[in-house]
Structures are given as C-alpha cells and as structure tokens.
Amino acid sequence: VLYEAVLFSAGSSTGPSVLEVFNNLLRHLKISIDRKSSEENMRKEEIKFEEVVVNTIGEFANNLPDYQKIEIMMFILGKFPHFTIDDEIG
C-alpha cells in the first residue's frame, strides 16, 4: 500500500504533505534502528520494515520528475538515520 501511494505521489508534483509522510517514515526508521529488539523474531520483522522503507524511498526517487529529484532527495537524505562505525548494519 505504501509503495503504491508513493509511486502515485512521485508522478505528480511533490508538496509538503508528501514530504511530511516521508519525514514520519524516516522518524520511524530511525526509531527502529536505534531500538533494536534482542528477540530474534521481532528483529527479523524490524529488518523487514527497515528494508521496505528504504526500498520505498528508492522507488520514489526513481519516479520523481527530473526537476525535483535533487531537492527532494537532499531533504530525504538530510533526515535519513546516520550510522557510526560501531553500529551493526543489516
């Protein structure tokens, strides 16, 4: 559902409401990364969620009109969680 909504948004002009959705998604992604579950099954679900969010953002970028790509992706990357050397990725 999220994927389809994002592709629809990317095909038209991207306004503040779409950016707010991404802001919320990225906030949840950061929370998911910061609060890793120690339970294996729960962690698998968290990883699946994280992958879906990242893949959705990638598809959104692929479908943006050229004149909006740089501006929108700079906004998204500015909100994207940053990793340190000590962080486990994946």
CSV table of N, CA and C in Angstrom, one decimal, residues 9-64:
chain,number,residue,atom,x,y,z
A,9,SER,N,2.4,9.6,-5.7
A,9,SER,CA,2.9,10.9,-5.3
A,9,SER,C,4.1,11.3,-6.2
A,10,ALA,N,4.9,10.4,-6.5
A,10,ALA,CA,6.1,10.8,-7.3
A,10,ALA,C,5.8,11.2,-8.7
A,11,GLY,N,4.7,10.7,-9.2
A,11,GLY,CA,4.3,11.0,-10.6
A,11,GLY,C,3.7,12.4,-10.7
A,12,SER,N,3.3,13.0,-9.7
A,12,SER,CA,2.8,14.4,-9.7
A,12,SER,C,3.7,15.3,-8.9
A,13,SER,N,3.3,16.5,-8.8
A,13,SER,CA,4.1,17.5,-8.0
A,13,SER,C,4.2,17.0,-6.6
A,14,THR,N,5.3,17.1,-6.0
A,14,THR,CA,5.5,16.7,-4.6
A,14,THR,C,5.4,17.9,-3.7
A,15,GLY,N,4.4,17.9,-2.8
A,15,GLY,CA,4.2,19.0,-1.9
A,15,GLY,C,4.5,18.7,-0.5
A,16,PRO,N,4.2,19.6,0.4
A,16,PRO,CA,4.5,19.5,1.8
A,16,PRO,C,3.9,18.2,2.5
A,17,SER,N,2.7,17.8,2.0
A,17,SER,CA,2.1,16.7,2.7
A,17,SER,C,2.9,15.4,2.4
A,18,VAL,N,3.4,15.2,1.2
A,18,VAL,CA,4.2,14.1,0.8
A,18,VAL,C,5.5,14.1,1.6
A,19,LEU,N,6.1,15.2,1.7
A,19,LEU,CA,7.3,15.3,2.4
A,19,LEU,C,7.1,15.0,3.9
A,20,GLU,N,6.0,15.4,4.4
A,20,GLU,CA,5.7,15.1,5.8
A,20,GLU,C,5.5,13.6,6.0
A,21,VAL,N,4.9,12.9,5.1
A,21,VAL,CA,4.8,11.4,5.1
A,21,VAL,C,6.2,10.8,5.2
A,22,PHE,N,7.1,11.3,4.3
A,22,PHE,CA,8.5,10.8,4.4
A,22,PHE,C,9.2,11.2,5.7
A,23,ASN,N,9.0,12.3,6.2
A,23,ASN,CA,9.5,12.7,7.4
A,23,ASN,C,9.1,11.8,8.5
A,24,ASN,N,7.8,11.4,8.6
A,24,ASN,CA,7.4,10.4,9.6
A,24,ASN,C,7.9,9.0,9.3
A,25,LEU,N,8.0,8.6,8.1
A,25,LEU,CA,8.6,7.3,7.8
A,25,LEU,C,10.1,7.3,8.2
A,26,LEU,N,10.8,8.3,8.0
A,26,LEU,CA,12.2,8.3,8.4
A,26,LEU,C,12.4,8.4,9.9
A,27,ARG,N,11.5,9.1,10.5
A,27,ARG,CA,11.5,9.1,12.0
A,27,ARG,C,11.3,7.7,12.6
A,28,HIS,N,10.3,6.9,12.0
A,28,HIS,CA,10.1,5.6,12.4
A,28,HIS,C,11.3,4.6,12.1
A,29,LEU,N,11.9,4.9,10.9
A,29,LEU,CA,13.1,4.1,10.6
A,29,LEU,C,14.2,4.3,11.6
A,30,LYS,N,14.4,5.6,11.9
A,30,LYS,CA,15.4,5.9,12.9
A,30,LYS,C,15.1,5.2,14.3
A,31,ILE,N,13.9,5.3,14.7
A,31,ILE,CA,13.5,4.6,16.0
A,31,ILE,C,13.7,3.1,15.9
A,32,SER,N,13.4,2.5,14.7
A,32,SER,CA,13.6,1.1,14.5
A,32,SER,C,15.0,0.7,14.6
A,33,ILE,N,15.9,1.5,14.0
A,33,ILE,CA,17.3,1.3,14.0
A,33,ILE,C,17.9,1.5,15.4
A,34,ASP,N,17.5,2.6,16.1
A,34,ASP,CA,18.0,2.9,17.4
A,34,ASP,C,17.6,1.9,18.5
A,35,ARG,N,16.4,1.3,18.4
A,35,ARG,CA,15.8,0.4,19.4
A,35,ARG,C,15.7,-1.0,18.9
A,36,LYS,N,16.8,-1.5,18.5
A,36,LYS,CA,16.9,-2.9,18.0
A,36,LYS,C,16.4,-3.9,19.1
A,37,SER,N,15.5,-4.8,18.7
A,37,SER,CA,15.0,-5.8,19.6
A,37,SER,C,16.0,-6.9,19.7
A,38,SER,N,16.1,-7.4,20.9
A,38,SER,CA,17.0,-8.6,21.2
A,38,SER,C,16.4,-9.9,20.8
A,39,GLU,N,15.0,-9.9,20.7
A,39,GLU,CA,14.3,-11.1,20.3
A,39,GLU,C,14.5,-11.3,18.8
A,40,GLU,N,14.9,-12.5,18.4
A,40,GLU,CA,15.2,-12.8,17.0
A,40,GLU,C,14.0,-12.6,16.1
A,41,ASN,N,12.9,-13.1,16.4
A,41,ASN,CA,11.7,-13.0,15.5
A,41,ASN,C,11.3,-11.5,15.4
A,42,MET,N,11.3,-10.8,16.5
A,42,MET,CA,11.0,-9.4,16.4
A,42,MET,C,12.0,-8.6,15.6
A,43,ARG,N,13.3,-8.9,15.7
A,43,ARG,CA,14.3,-8.3,15.0
A,43,ARG,C,14.2,-8.5,13.5
A,44,LYS,N,13.8,-9.7,13.1
A,44,LYS,CA,13.5,-10.0,11.7
A,44,LYS,C,12.4,-9.1,11.1
A,45,GLU,N,11.4,-8.9,11.9
A,45,GLU,CA,10.3,-8.0,11.5
A,45,GLU,C,10.8,-6.6,11.4
A,46,GLU,N,11.6,-6.2,12.3
A,46,GLU,CA,12.2,-4.8,12.2
A,46,GLU,C,13.0,-4.6,11.0
A,47,ILE,N,13.8,-5.6,10.7
A,47,ILE,CA,14.7,-5.6,9.5
A,47,ILE,C,13.8,-5.5,8.2
A,48,LYS,N,12.7,-6.3,8.2
A,48,LYS,CA,11.8,-6.2,7.0
A,48,LYS,C,11.2,-4.9,6.9
A,49,PHE,N,10.8,-4.3,8.0
A,49,PHE,CA,10.2,-2.9,8.0
A,49,PHE,C,11.3,-1.9,7.4
A,50,GLU,N,12.5,-2.0,8.0
A,50,GLU,CA,13.5,-1.1,7.5
A,50,GLU,C,13.8,-1.2,6.1
A,51,GLU,N,13.9,-2.4,5.5
A,51,GLU,CA,14.1,-2.7,4.1
A,51,GLU,C,13.0,-2.1,3.3
A,52,VAL,N,11.7,-2.3,3.7
A,52,VAL,CA,10.6,-1.8,3.0
A,52,VAL,C,10.6,-0.2,2.9
A,53,VAL,N,11.0,0.4,4.0
A,53,VAL,CA,11.0,1.9,4.0
A,53,VAL,C,12.1,2.4,3.0
A,54,VAL,N,13.3,1.8,3.1
A,54,VAL,CA,14.4,2.2,2.3
A,54,VAL,C,14.1,1.9,0.8
A,55,ASN,N,13.5,0.7,0.5
A,55,ASN,CA,13.2,0.4,-0.9
A,55,ASN,C,12.1,1.4,-1.4
A,56,THR,N,11.1,1.7,-0.6
A,56,THR,CA,10.1,2.6,-1.0
A,56,THR,C,10.6,4.0,-1.3
A,57,ILE,N,11.6,4.5,-0.5
A,57,ILE,CA,12.2,5.8,-0.8
A,57,ILE,C,13.0,5.7,-2.1
A,58,GLY,N,13.7,4.6,-2.3
A,58,GLY,CA,14.4,4.4,-3.6
A,58,GLY,C,13.5,4.4,-4.8
A,59,GLU,N,12.3,3.8,-4.7
A,59,GLU,CA,11.3,3.8,-5.8
A,59,GLU,C,10.7,5.2,-6.0
A,60,PHE,N,10.5,5.9,-4.9
A,60,PHE,CA,10.0,7.2,-5.0
A,60,PHE,C,11.0,8.1,-5.8
A,61,ALA,N,12.3,8.0,-5.5
A,61,ALA,CA,13.3,8.7,-6.2
A,61,ALA,C,13.4,8.4,-7.6
A,62,ASN,N,13.2,7.1,-8.0
A,62,ASN,CA,13.3,6.7,-9.4
A,62,ASN,C,12.2,7.2,-10.2
A,63,ASN,N,11.0,7.6,-9.5
A,63,ASN,CA,9.9,8.0,-10.3
A,63,ASN,C,9.6,9.5,-10.2
A,64,LEU,N,10.5,10.2,-9.5
A,64,LEU,CA,10.3,11.7,-9.4
A,64,LEU,C,10.6,12.4,-10.8
